[in-house]
Short mmCIF file of C-alpha atoms in Angstrom, two decimals:
data_model
loop_
_atom_site.label_atom_id
_atom_site.label_comp_id
_atom_site.label_asym_id
_atom_site.label_seq_id
_atom_site.Cartn_x
_atom_site.Cartn_y
_atom_site.Cartn_z
CA MET A 231 117.01 115.61 62.42
CA GLN A 232 119.63 118.33 62.66
CA ASN A 233 119.62 122.04 63.25
CA GLU A 234 119.81 124.64 60.53
CA VAL A 235 123.24 124.87 58.93
CA VAL A 236 124.46 128.43 58.38
CA SER A 237 127.61 130.36 57.55
CA ARG A 238 130.27 131.02 60.19
CA GLU A 239 129.20 134.68 60.32
CA GLU A 240 125.55 133.80 60.92
CA TRP A 241 126.55 131.25 63.58
CA LEU A 242 128.65 133.89 65.35
CA GLU A 243 125.69 136.28 65.44
CA ALA A 244 123.44 133.59 66.92
CA ARG A 245 126.11 132.57 69.41
CA ARG A 246 126.52 136.15 70.63
CA ALA A 247 122.77 136.36 71.19
CA LEU A 248 122.91 133.15 73.24
CA LEU A 249 125.92 134.48 75.17
CA ALA A 250 123.82 137.43 76.30
CA LYS A 251 121.23 135.00 77.69
CA GLU A 252 123.95 132.89 79.34
CA LYS A 253 125.33 135.97 81.07
CA GLU A 254 121.82 136.89 82.18
CA ALA A 255 121.37 133.38 83.61
CA THR A 256 124.72 133.65 85.44
CA ARG A 257 123.71 136.96 87.00
CA LEU A 258 120.35 135.48 87.99
CA ARG A 259 122.12 132.49 89.57
CA ASP A 260 124.34 134.86 91.54
CA SER A 261 121.23 136.70 92.72
CA VAL A 262 119.52 133.46 93.74
CA ASN A 263 122.64 132.34 95.60
CA ALA A 264 122.74 135.63 97.50
CA ALA A 265 119.07 135.28 98.42
CA ARG A 266 119.71 131.71 99.58
CA LEU A 267 122.49 132.88 101.88
CA ALA A 268 120.19 135.58 103.26
CA LEU A 269 117.42 133.16 104.25
CA PRO A 270 116.44 133.23 107.94
CA TRP A 271 117.32 130.14 110.00
CA VAL A 272 115.30 127.84 112.23
CA LYS A 273 116.82 126.46 115.43
CA VAL A 274 116.79 122.67 115.65
CA ASP A 275 115.70 121.72 119.17
CA LYS A 276 114.73 118.11 118.50
CA ASN A 277 117.24 115.37 119.31
CA TYR A 278 117.80 113.14 116.28
CA VAL A 279 119.82 109.93 116.52
CA PHE A 280 121.34 108.12 113.54
CA GLU A 281 122.86 104.68 113.13
CA THR A 282 126.38 104.92 111.68
CA PRO A 283 129.25 102.48 111.12
CA GLU A 284 130.86 103.99 114.24
CA GLY A 285 127.73 103.59 116.38
CA ARG A 286 124.79 105.83 117.23
CA LYS A 287 125.38 109.54 116.57
CA SER A 288 123.42 112.73 117.09
CA LEU A 289 122.82 115.37 114.45
CA ALA A 290 125.61 117.41 116.09
CA ASP A 291 127.99 114.45 115.70
CA LEU A 292 127.35 114.33 111.96
CA PHE A 293 129.04 117.72 111.55
CA ASP A 294 132.32 115.89 112.26
CA GLY A 295 133.90 118.95 113.85
CA ARG A 296 132.88 121.38 111.09
CA SER A 297 130.35 124.21 111.30
CA GLN A 298 128.37 123.36 108.16
CA LEU A 299 126.51 120.17 107.29
CA LEU A 300 124.86 119.20 104.02
CA ILE A 301 122.53 116.21 104.23
CA TYR A 302 121.42 114.50 101.06
CA HIS A 303 118.09 112.74 101.60
CA PHE A 304 118.87 109.59 99.64
CA MET A 305 115.84 107.54 98.60
CA LEU A 306 116.46 104.10 100.09
CA GLY A 307 113.54 102.90 102.18
CA PRO A 308 113.57 100.11 104.76
CA ASP A 309 111.98 97.67 102.31
CA TRP A 310 113.79 98.77 99.15
CA ASP A 311 116.15 96.38 97.37
CA ALA A 312 118.34 99.14 95.88
CA GLY A 313 118.80 102.88 96.07
CA CYS A 314 116.89 105.29 93.86
CA THR A 315 118.42 105.55 90.37
CA GLY A 316 118.30 109.35 90.36
CA CYS A 317 119.81 109.61 93.85
CA SER A 318 122.52 107.20 92.73
CA PHE A 319 123.20 109.35 89.67
CA LEU A 320 123.67 112.43 91.86
CA SER A 321 125.76 110.52 94.39
CA ASP A 322 128.18 109.40 91.67
CA HIS A 323 129.36 113.03 91.63
CA VAL A 324 130.01 113.43 95.37
CA ASP A 325 133.24 111.61 96.24
CA GLY A 326 135.45 113.84 94.12
CA ALA A 327 134.06 116.92 95.84
CA LEU A 328 134.58 115.65 99.40
CA PRO A 329 138.17 116.91 99.93
CA HIS A 330 137.16 120.35 98.69
CA LEU A 331 134.02 120.47 100.84
CA ASN A 332 135.77 119.20 103.96
CA HIS A 333 138.59 121.72 103.63
CA HIS A 334 136.03 124.48 103.23
CA ASP A 335 134.33 123.67 106.55
CA VAL A 336 131.50 121.64 105.02
CA THR A 337 130.58 118.03 105.83
CA TRP A 338 128.48 115.98 103.41
CA VAL A 339 126.39 113.08 104.71
CA ALA A 340 123.73 110.98 102.99
CA VAL A 341 120.78 109.90 105.14
CA SER A 342 118.28 107.14 104.38
CA ARG A 343 115.66 105.26 106.38
CA ALA A 344 117.01 101.87 105.30
CA PRO A 345 118.82 99.89 108.01
CA LEU A 346 122.57 100.35 108.13
CA ASP A 347 123.40 96.91 106.72
CA LYS A 348 121.33 97.59 103.62
CA ILE A 349 122.99 100.99 103.19
CA ALA A 350 126.45 99.43 103.57
CA ALA A 351 125.72 96.75 100.98
CA TYR A 352 124.48 99.23 98.39
CA LYS A 353 127.32 101.65 99.11
CA GLN A 354 129.84 98.85 98.55
CA ARG A 355 128.11 97.86 95.32
CA MET A 356 128.35 101.44 94.02
CA GLY A 357 131.92 101.94 95.27
CA TRP A 358 131.19 105.19 97.11
CA GLN A 359 133.21 106.66 99.98
CA PHE A 360 131.03 109.51 101.31
CA PRO A 361 129.46 109.12 104.79
CA TRP A 362 126.01 107.52 104.71
CA VAL A 363 123.92 106.91 107.82
CA SER A 364 120.53 105.48 108.74
CA SER A 365 117.67 107.44 110.26
CA PHE A 366 115.61 104.27 110.76
CA GLY A 367 113.42 104.65 113.84
CA SER A 368 113.88 108.44 113.84
CA ASP A 369 111.47 111.21 112.85
CA PHE A 370 114.19 112.95 110.87
CA ASN A 371 113.04 112.05 107.35
CA PHE A 372 109.41 112.72 108.20
CA ASP A 373 110.19 116.08 109.81
CA TYR A 374 112.09 117.17 106.71
CA HIS A 375 109.30 115.97 104.40
CA VAL A 376 111.16 113.34 102.41
CA SER A 377 109.51 110.20 103.85
CA PHE A 378 105.81 109.43 104.02
CA SER A 379 104.02 106.75 106.02
CA PRO A 380 101.08 104.75 104.62
CA GLY A 381 98.89 107.01 106.74
CA ASP A 382 100.39 110.10 105.11
CA LEU A 383 99.83 108.68 101.64
CA ALA A 384 96.21 107.90 102.52
CA LYS A 385 95.45 111.57 103.15
CA ASP A 386 94.08 114.05 100.61
CA LYS A 387 97.45 115.85 100.39
CA VAL A 388 101.05 115.36 101.39
CA PHE A 389 103.54 118.20 101.90
CA TYR A 390 106.59 118.09 99.62
CA ASN A 391 108.75 120.81 98.08
CA PHE A 392 106.96 123.35 100.31
CA THR A 393 103.67 122.60 98.56
CA PRO A 394 100.68 120.30 99.18
CA MET A 395 100.63 117.62 96.51
CA GLN A 396 98.48 114.67 95.55
CA PRO A 397 99.56 111.44 97.27
CA ALA A 398 99.37 109.74 93.86
CA ASP A 399 102.27 111.96 92.79
CA ALA A 400 104.28 111.13 95.90
CA ASN A 401 106.08 108.03 97.16
CA ASP A 402 107.13 106.59 100.51
CA GLU A 403 110.56 108.20 99.90
CA LEU A 404 111.41 111.34 97.94
CA PRO A 405 114.73 113.18 97.35
CA GLY A 406 116.04 116.37 98.87
CA LEU A 407 119.00 118.28 100.23
CA SER A 408 119.10 120.07 103.59
CA ALA A 409 121.72 122.40 105.08
CA PHE A 410 122.53 122.99 108.75
CA TYR A 411 124.85 125.29 110.71
CA ARG A 412 126.37 124.68 114.16
CA ASN A 413 127.65 127.67 116.09
CA ASP A 414 130.37 127.88 118.75
CA LYS A 415 127.78 127.26 121.49
CA GLY A 416 126.75 123.99 119.87
CA GLU A 417 123.36 125.28 118.71
CA ILE A 418 122.16 123.83 115.41
CA PHE A 419 120.13 125.69 112.82
CA HIS A 420 118.30 124.48 109.72
CA THR A 421 119.30 126.97 107.02
CA TYR A 422 118.04 125.56 103.71
CA SER A 423 116.30 122.66 102.01
CA SER A 424 115.73 121.88 98.36
CA TYR A 425 113.59 119.16 96.79
CA ALA A 426 112.54 117.61 93.48
CA ARG A 427 114.77 119.08 90.74
CA GLY A 428 116.23 121.64 93.15
CA PRO A 429 119.59 119.83 93.66
CA GLU A 430 119.96 119.21 89.91
CA GLU A 431 122.94 121.55 89.60
CA LEU A 432 124.92 119.10 91.74
CA ILE A 433 124.79 116.59 88.88
CA GLY A 434 127.77 117.51 86.74
CA THR A 435 126.89 115.00 84.00
CA LEU A 436 123.68 116.91 83.26
CA MET A 437 125.57 120.19 83.08
CA ILE A 438 127.97 118.62 80.57
CA LEU A 439 125.15 117.12 78.51
CA ASP A 440 123.47 120.52 78.34
CA ARG A 441 126.46 121.60 76.23
CA ALA A 442 126.49 118.57 73.93
CA PRO A 443 124.81 118.80 70.48
CA LYS A 444 121.82 116.65 71.55
CA GLY A 445 121.61 118.04 75.07
CA ARG A 446 120.03 115.66 77.58
CA ASN A 447 118.21 113.85 74.77
CA GLU A 448 115.50 112.64 77.17
CA ASP A 449 111.81 111.88 76.82
CA SER A 450 111.11 112.75 80.45
CA THR A 451 113.32 114.00 83.28
CA MET A 452 116.44 111.78 83.45
CA ASN A 453 114.65 108.82 81.86
CA PHE A 454 117.96 107.81 80.26
CA VAL A 455 119.75 107.39 83.59
CA ARG A 456 120.71 103.99 84.97
CA ARG A 457 122.79 102.99 87.97
CA HIS A 458 126.38 103.11 86.79
CA ASP A 459 126.72 99.30 86.88
CA GLU A 460 123.52 98.73 84.89
CA TYR A 461 124.33 100.39 81.56
CA GLU A 462 124.46 98.19 78.50
CA GLU A 463 127.18 98.64 75.91
CA ALA A 464 127.51 102.32 75.08
CA PRO A 465 125.77 103.43 71.85
CA LYS A 466 128.15 103.80 68.94
CA ALA A 467 128.39 106.69 66.53
CA PRO A 468 126.75 106.15 63.12
CA SER A 469 129.06 104.55 60.58
CA CYS A 470 129.46 106.01 57.11
CA CYS A 471 129.54 102.42 55.78
CA HIS A 472 125.94 101.71 56.87
#
C-alpha cells in the first residue's frame, strides 16, 4: 500500500501545511524544555553507594567532577541473562554523545541492579564505553521507582511514571532517566526524572525513521528492535525482476 500520488504543486501545498505543524511542534518542545528547566528541585539527603570498576562510589562521586549528572536506569536485574532490548537500543546512541556531554559539564552514567560482573560482561558484548555501575544492595532503584520487589508486585498498585499502575503492567525492572545537580557546597539535588516513553527523543534511530517513507513501521512500540548483534540479514528492497 502506498500513499496518494499527486502533482508537484499539490505535494508542495501539503508539505507547507505539514511544515506549519512541525514548527508548532518545535515551539511546543521549546516550551516544554523551558518548563523542565524551571522545575523545583529536591535535595538528596540519602547516602547511596554504587559498585564501580574503580571500587565503591557515592552518588557524589558519580558526577566525576562535573556539576550535572544524568543517570539512565538501565533494565538489567540481578537474575537477568541480558540487558533489556529497548534499553540497549537507547544505549547504542550514547557513546558518540559522551565527549559533547562531558565538555558541557554533564556526566552520563547507566545504573542497574545487576552485579558488576554481569554488567561488565554485557557491556563488553555490546561494545559500549559509557560508565555503567551497579546499585545492587542499594535502595537507589527502588527510591527512584524503576525497580520493584516481589512484595511490591504483590500489591494492588505500584508507582511508576508518577502514576499508580497495575502490577500486571509492571515488571521487576523498568526504564527511566534521572537528572541531578551538585552545587559548590557539595549538596546534591534531584532535578528531573522521566519514564516509559519519556526518554524516547534520545533514540536518534527513531527520529530518523520518523522521516523515512514507512516511518517506524511497527505493530507495537519498538517491536522491530533487536540488540544490535541479534539482527538477521537486513531486508532487501523489492526487485523489479520478481
